[in-house]
Amino acid sequence: MLRGREREQATIRALIAQAKDGRSGSLIIRGEPGIGKSALLGLAAELAEDLRQLRGTGIETEAELPFAALHLLLRPALDRLGKLPEPQARALEGAFGLATGAQDRFLIGLAALSLLTELAEDGPLLVLVDDAQWMDRSSAEALLFAARRLHAEGIALIFAARDTFEAPGVPDLRLTGLDRQAADDLLRDHAPGLGPAVRAQVLAVSGGNPLALIELPQVPDAQEPLPLPRRIQEAYEARIAVLPPGTQTMLLVAGLDDAGDLDGVVRAAGTLGVGAAALGPAERAGSCPPRAGGCPSAIR
């Protein structure tokens, strides 16, 4: 359950309803780490569970690889390349290393738009891109090109990004801290046993940041003047320190995985003698932030 964010939830609901009605739209959800961008993408996915969905993410270590993020997003739709106009299909094939030839950025942007439109021929389409600020520039240009040209295809395209992501021409939805009541409700959800003094202290220090509200009760002496990201990191460290050694190893492997590939994480941990069951204690302790495969270092 999302606390607060009524305006933001209404905006997302309207965008999805619009796509179901055959009209398209795009949106960028912006804000600082932990402010709830990924949670709103998750809400969009739930609201559109009956729609076809494409999900992608910017990966920091792939930010210098041209078209890496676009490939990650469009890979499930590459079987439709034959439906595109030939120049566009060739351009996208060249971008993804499926053919040789010069890379025409205009044609690649058109191809991305055409491929999304082709998918939407089967019914409304929801496209979600998390951590857009870490997309490689070529992918960002192609997707923003498509976002600015959506019209009546039945597509909802939603990005989540920090403020460093430049996207002229695409509507913004900027997140700030939760209001006092929503912040207090969220804190009671996750730390019901806090005394009044500690509760007031956490509310003041968090600035309404949802991740901080969830994690700061785990940090001793949260009143010390440390930057908020460092406080949250300490909270994760305290939570992880009491987990079994095998679970800590699993979380370390997950933290090194940028792609969010849970199967890959489990296979890698298996080479270290740690089985998939080691994830159980982390899940029960709430030590994994809500990203596929993303454990302690995934404080986005």
Coordinates of C-alpha atoms in Angstrom, one line a residue, residues 1-280:
M1 CA 0.0 0.0 0.0
L2 CA 1.4 3.4 -1.0
R3 CA 1.0 6.0 1.7
G4 CA 0.3 9.5 0.3
R5 CA 1.0 10.2 -3.3
E6 CA -2.7 10.6 -4.2
R7 CA -2.0 13.2 -6.9
E8 CA 0.7 11.0 -8.4
Q9 CA -1.4 7.9 -8.3
A10 CA -4.2 9.7 -10.0
T11 CA -1.9 10.9 -12.8
I12 CA -0.7 7.3 -13.4
R13 CA -4.2 5.9 -13.3
A14 CA -5.3 8.5 -15.9
L15 CA -2.3 7.7 -18.2
I16 CA -3.1 4.0 -18.1
A17 CA -6.9 4.6 -18.6
Q18 CA -6.0 6.8 -21.6
A19 CA -3.9 4.0 -23.1
K20 CA -6.8 1.5 -22.7
D21 CA -8.9 4.0 -24.5
G22 CA -6.5 4.0 -27.5
R23 CA -4.7 7.2 -26.8
S24 CA -1.0 7.4 -25.9
G25 CA 1.0 9.4 -23.4
S26 CA 4.4 9.6 -21.7
L27 CA 5.6 10.7 -18.3
I28 CA 8.8 11.1 -16.3
I29 CA 8.7 10.5 -12.5
R30 CA 11.5 12.4 -11.0
G31 CA 13.0 12.6 -7.5
E32 CA 15.9 11.9 -5.2
P33 CA 17.0 8.3 -4.3
G34 CA 14.4 6.5 -2.1
I35 CA 11.6 9.0 -2.8
G36 CA 9.3 6.4 -4.3
K37 CA 9.9 6.4 -8.0
S38 CA 10.2 2.7 -8.4
A39 CA 7.2 2.2 -6.1
L40 CA 5.1 4.2 -8.5
L41 CA 6.4 2.2 -11.4
G42 CA 5.3 -0.9 -9.5
L43 CA 1.9 0.6 -9.0
A44 CA 1.6 1.3 -12.7
A45 CA 2.5 -2.4 -13.4
E46 CA -0.2 -3.5 -11.0
L47 CA -2.9 -1.2 -12.4
A48 CA -2.1 -2.4 -15.9
E49 CA -1.7 -6.1 -15.1
D50 CA -4.1 -7.0 -17.9
L51 CA -2.0 -5.0 -20.5
R52 CA 1.1 -6.2 -22.3
Q53 CA 4.2 -4.7 -20.6
L54 CA 7.8 -4.0 -21.5
R55 CA 10.1 -3.2 -18.6
G56 CA 13.7 -1.9 -18.8
T57 CA 16.2 -0.1 -16.7
G58 CA 19.3 2.0 -17.0
I59 CA 22.4 0.1 -15.8
E60 CA 25.2 2.3 -14.6
T61 CA 28.0 0.0 -15.8
E62 CA 26.5 0.0 -19.3
A63 CA 26.0 3.7 -19.6
E64 CA 28.8 3.9 -22.2
L65 CA 27.5 1.1 -24.4
P66 CA 25.5 2.5 -27.2
F67 CA 21.9 1.2 -27.4
A68 CA 22.4 -1.2 -24.4
A69 CA 19.3 0.0 -22.5
L70 CA 17.2 0.1 -25.7
H71 CA 18.2 -3.5 -26.4
L72 CA 17.3 -4.6 -22.9
L73 CA 13.9 -3.0 -23.2
L74 CA 13.0 -4.1 -26.8
R75 CA 14.6 -7.5 -26.7
P76 CA 11.2 -9.3 -26.1
A77 CA 9.8 -7.6 -29.2
L78 CA 12.5 -8.3 -31.7
D79 CA 10.4 -11.0 -33.3
R80 CA 8.3 -8.2 -34.8
L81 CA 11.2 -6.5 -36.6
G82 CA 10.0 -8.0 -39.9
K83 CA 6.8 -5.9 -39.6
L84 CA 8.8 -2.6 -39.7
P85 CA 9.6 -0.6 -42.8
E86 CA 12.8 -2.1 -44.2
P87 CA 15.0 1.0 -43.6
Q88 CA 13.9 1.2 -40.0
A89 CA 14.4 -2.6 -39.4
R90 CA 17.9 -2.4 -40.9
A91 CA 18.7 0.6 -38.7
L92 CA 17.6 -1.2 -35.5
E93 CA 19.3 -4.4 -36.5
G94 CA 22.5 -2.4 -37.0
A95 CA 22.1 -0.7 -33.6
F96 CA 21.8 -4.1 -31.9
G97 CA 24.6 -5.7 -33.8
L98 CA 22.3 -8.0 -35.8
A99 CA 23.5 -6.5 -39.1
T100 CA 26.3 -4.2 -40.4
G101 CA 25.8 -0.7 -41.6
A102 CA 25.8 2.9 -40.6
Q103 CA 23.7 3.9 -37.5
D104 CA 21.2 6.5 -38.4
R105 CA 19.8 8.0 -35.2
F106 CA 16.7 9.3 -36.8
L107 CA 15.8 5.9 -38.3
I108 CA 16.6 4.2 -35.0
G109 CA 14.2 6.5 -33.2
L110 CA 11.6 5.9 -35.8
A111 CA 12.1 2.1 -35.5
A112 CA 11.7 2.2 -31.7
L113 CA 8.4 4.1 -32.1
S114 CA 7.3 1.7 -34.9
L115 CA 8.1 -1.4 -32.9
L116 CA 6.2 -0.1 -29.9
T117 CA 3.3 0.8 -32.2
E118 CA 3.4 -2.7 -33.7
L119 CA 3.1 -4.3 -30.2
A120 CA 0.2 -2.0 -29.4
E121 CA -1.7 -3.4 -32.4
D122 CA -2.4 -6.4 -30.1
G123 CA -3.8 -4.2 -27.4
P124 CA -2.8 -1.4 -25.1
L125 CA 0.9 -1.4 -24.1
L126 CA 2.6 -0.2 -20.9
V127 CA 6.3 0.6 -21.1
L128 CA 8.3 1.2 -17.9
V129 CA 11.9 2.4 -17.7
D130 CA 13.5 2.6 -14.3
D131 CA 16.8 4.5 -13.5
A132 CA 16.6 6.3 -16.8
Q133 CA 19.4 8.6 -15.7
W134 CA 21.8 5.7 -16.2
M135 CA 20.7 4.8 -19.8
D136 CA 23.3 5.2 -22.4
R137 CA 22.8 8.4 -24.4
S138 CA 21.9 6.6 -27.7
S139 CA 19.1 4.6 -26.0
A140 CA 17.8 7.7 -24.2
E141 CA 17.7 9.7 -27.4
A142 CA 15.8 6.9 -29.2
L143 CA 13.2 6.4 -26.5
L144 CA 12.6 10.1 -25.9
F145 CA 12.3 10.5 -29.7
A146 CA 9.5 7.9 -29.6
A147 CA 7.9 9.4 -26.4
R148 CA 7.5 12.8 -28.0
R149 CA 5.7 11.3 -31.0
L150 CA 3.2 9.1 -29.3
H151 CA -0.4 9.9 -30.2
A152 CA -3.1 7.4 -30.7
E153 CA -1.4 4.0 -30.4
G154 CA -2.7 3.0 -27.0
I155 CA 0.8 3.2 -25.3
A156 CA 1.7 4.5 -21.9
L157 CA 5.4 5.1 -21.5
I158 CA 6.7 6.0 -18.0
F159 CA 10.3 6.7 -17.0
A160 CA 11.6 7.0 -13.5
A161 CA 14.7 9.1 -13.1
R162 CA 16.8 11.4 -11.0
D163 CA 16.9 15.1 -11.9
T164 CA 20.1 14.7 -14.0
F165 CA 18.1 13.0 -16.7
E166 CA 17.3 15.5 -19.5
A167 CA 14.1 15.0 -21.4
P168 CA 12.7 18.1 -23.0
G169 CA 9.2 17.7 -24.4
V170 CA 8.2 14.9 -22.0
P171 CA 5.9 15.8 -19.0
D172 CA 7.4 15.6 -15.6
L173 CA 5.9 14.3 -12.3
R174 CA 8.2 15.5 -9.6
L175 CA 8.2 13.7 -6.2
T176 CA 9.0 15.5 -2.9
G177 CA 8.9 14.1 0.6
L178 CA 5.7 12.7 2.0
D179 CA 3.5 15.1 4.1
R180 CA 3.6 14.7 7.8
Q181 CA 0.5 12.4 8.1
A182 CA 1.6 10.1 5.3
A183 CA 5.1 9.9 6.7
D184 CA 3.8 9.1 10.2
D185 CA 1.5 6.4 8.8
L186 CA 4.4 4.8 6.8
L187 CA 6.6 4.9 9.9
R188 CA 3.9 3.2 12.0
D189 CA 3.5 0.5 9.2
H190 CA 7.2 -0.4 9.4
A191 CA 8.2 0.4 13.0
P192 CA 5.0 0.3 15.1
G193 CA 6.9 0.0 18.4
L194 CA 8.8 3.3 18.3
G195 CA 8.4 5.6 21.2
P196 CA 7.1 9.2 20.7
A197 CA 10.6 10.8 21.0
V198 CA 12.3 8.5 18.5
R199 CA 9.3 8.7 16.2
A200 CA 9.5 12.5 16.1
Q201 CA 13.3 12.3 15.6
V202 CA 13.0 9.9 12.6
L203 CA 10.2 12.0 11.0
A204 CA 12.4 15.2 11.3
V205 CA 15.6 13.6 9.9
S206 CA 13.9 11.7 7.1
G207 CA 12.5 14.8 5.4
G208 CA 9.5 12.6 4.3
N209 CA 11.7 10.3 2.2
P210 CA 9.9 6.9 2.2
L211 CA 13.1 4.8 2.1
A212 CA 14.6 6.8 5.0
L213 CA 11.4 6.4 7.0
I214 CA 11.6 2.6 6.6
E215 CA 15.3 2.2 7.2
L216 CA 16.2 4.9 9.8
P217 CA 14.6 3.1 12.7
Q218 CA 17.3 0.4 12.2
V219 CA 20.1 3.0 12.8
P220 CA 21.3 3.6 16.3
D221 CA 21.7 7.3 17.1
A222 CA 19.9 8.5 14.0
Q223 CA 20.0 12.0 15.3
E224 CA 23.7 12.4 14.4
P225 CA 24.2 14.9 11.6
L226 CA 25.1 12.4 8.8
P227 CA 23.9 12.8 5.2
L228 CA 20.7 10.9 4.6
P229 CA 22.2 8.4 2.1
R230 CA 24.9 7.4 4.7
R231 CA 22.2 6.9 7.3
I232 CA 20.3 4.6 5.0
Q233 CA 23.5 2.7 4.2
E234 CA 24.1 2.2 7.9
A235 CA 20.5 0.9 8.3
Y236 CA 21.2 -1.8 5.6
E237 CA 24.5 -2.7 7.2
A238 CA 22.9 -3.2 10.6
R239 CA 20.1 -5.3 9.1
I240 CA 22.5 -7.5 7.1
A241 CA 25.0 -8.0 9.9
V242 CA 22.6 -10.3 11.8
L243 CA 21.8 -12.5 8.8
P244 CA 23.3 -15.9 8.3
P245 CA 26.7 -16.0 6.5
G246 CA 25.3 -17.7 3.5
T247 CA 22.6 -15.0 3.2
Q248 CA 25.2 -12.3 3.5
T249 CA 27.1 -13.9 0.6
M250 CA 24.0 -14.1 -1.5
L251 CA 23.3 -10.4 -0.9
L252 CA 26.9 -9.5 -1.8
V253 CA 26.5 -11.4 -5.1
A254 CA 23.2 -9.6 -5.7
G255 CA 24.8 -6.3 -5.0
L256 CA 27.4 -6.9 -7.7
D257 CA 24.7 -7.7 -10.3
D258 CA 23.6 -4.6 -12.3
A259 CA 21.2 -6.4 -14.6
G260 CA 18.6 -7.5 -12.0
D261 CA 18.9 -11.1 -13.1
L262 CA 17.8 -13.2 -10.2
D263 CA 18.6 -16.5 -11.9
G264 CA 22.1 -15.2 -12.7
V265 CA 22.6 -14.2 -9.0
V266 CA 21.5 -17.6 -7.8
R267 CA 23.8 -19.4 -10.3
A268 CA 26.8 -17.2 -9.3
A269 CA 26.1 -17.7 -5.6
G270 CA 25.9 -21.5 -6.2
T271 CA 29.6 -21.5 -7.4
L272 CA 30.4 -20.2 -3.9
G273 CA 28.5 -23.0 -2.3
V274 CA 25.4 -20.9 -1.4
G275 CA 22.0 -22.2 -2.5
A276 CA 18.8 -20.3 -3.4
A277 CA 17.4 -21.0 0.1
A278 CA 19.8 -18.4 1.4
L279 CA 17.5 -15.7 0.0
G280 CA 14.8 -16.6 2.5

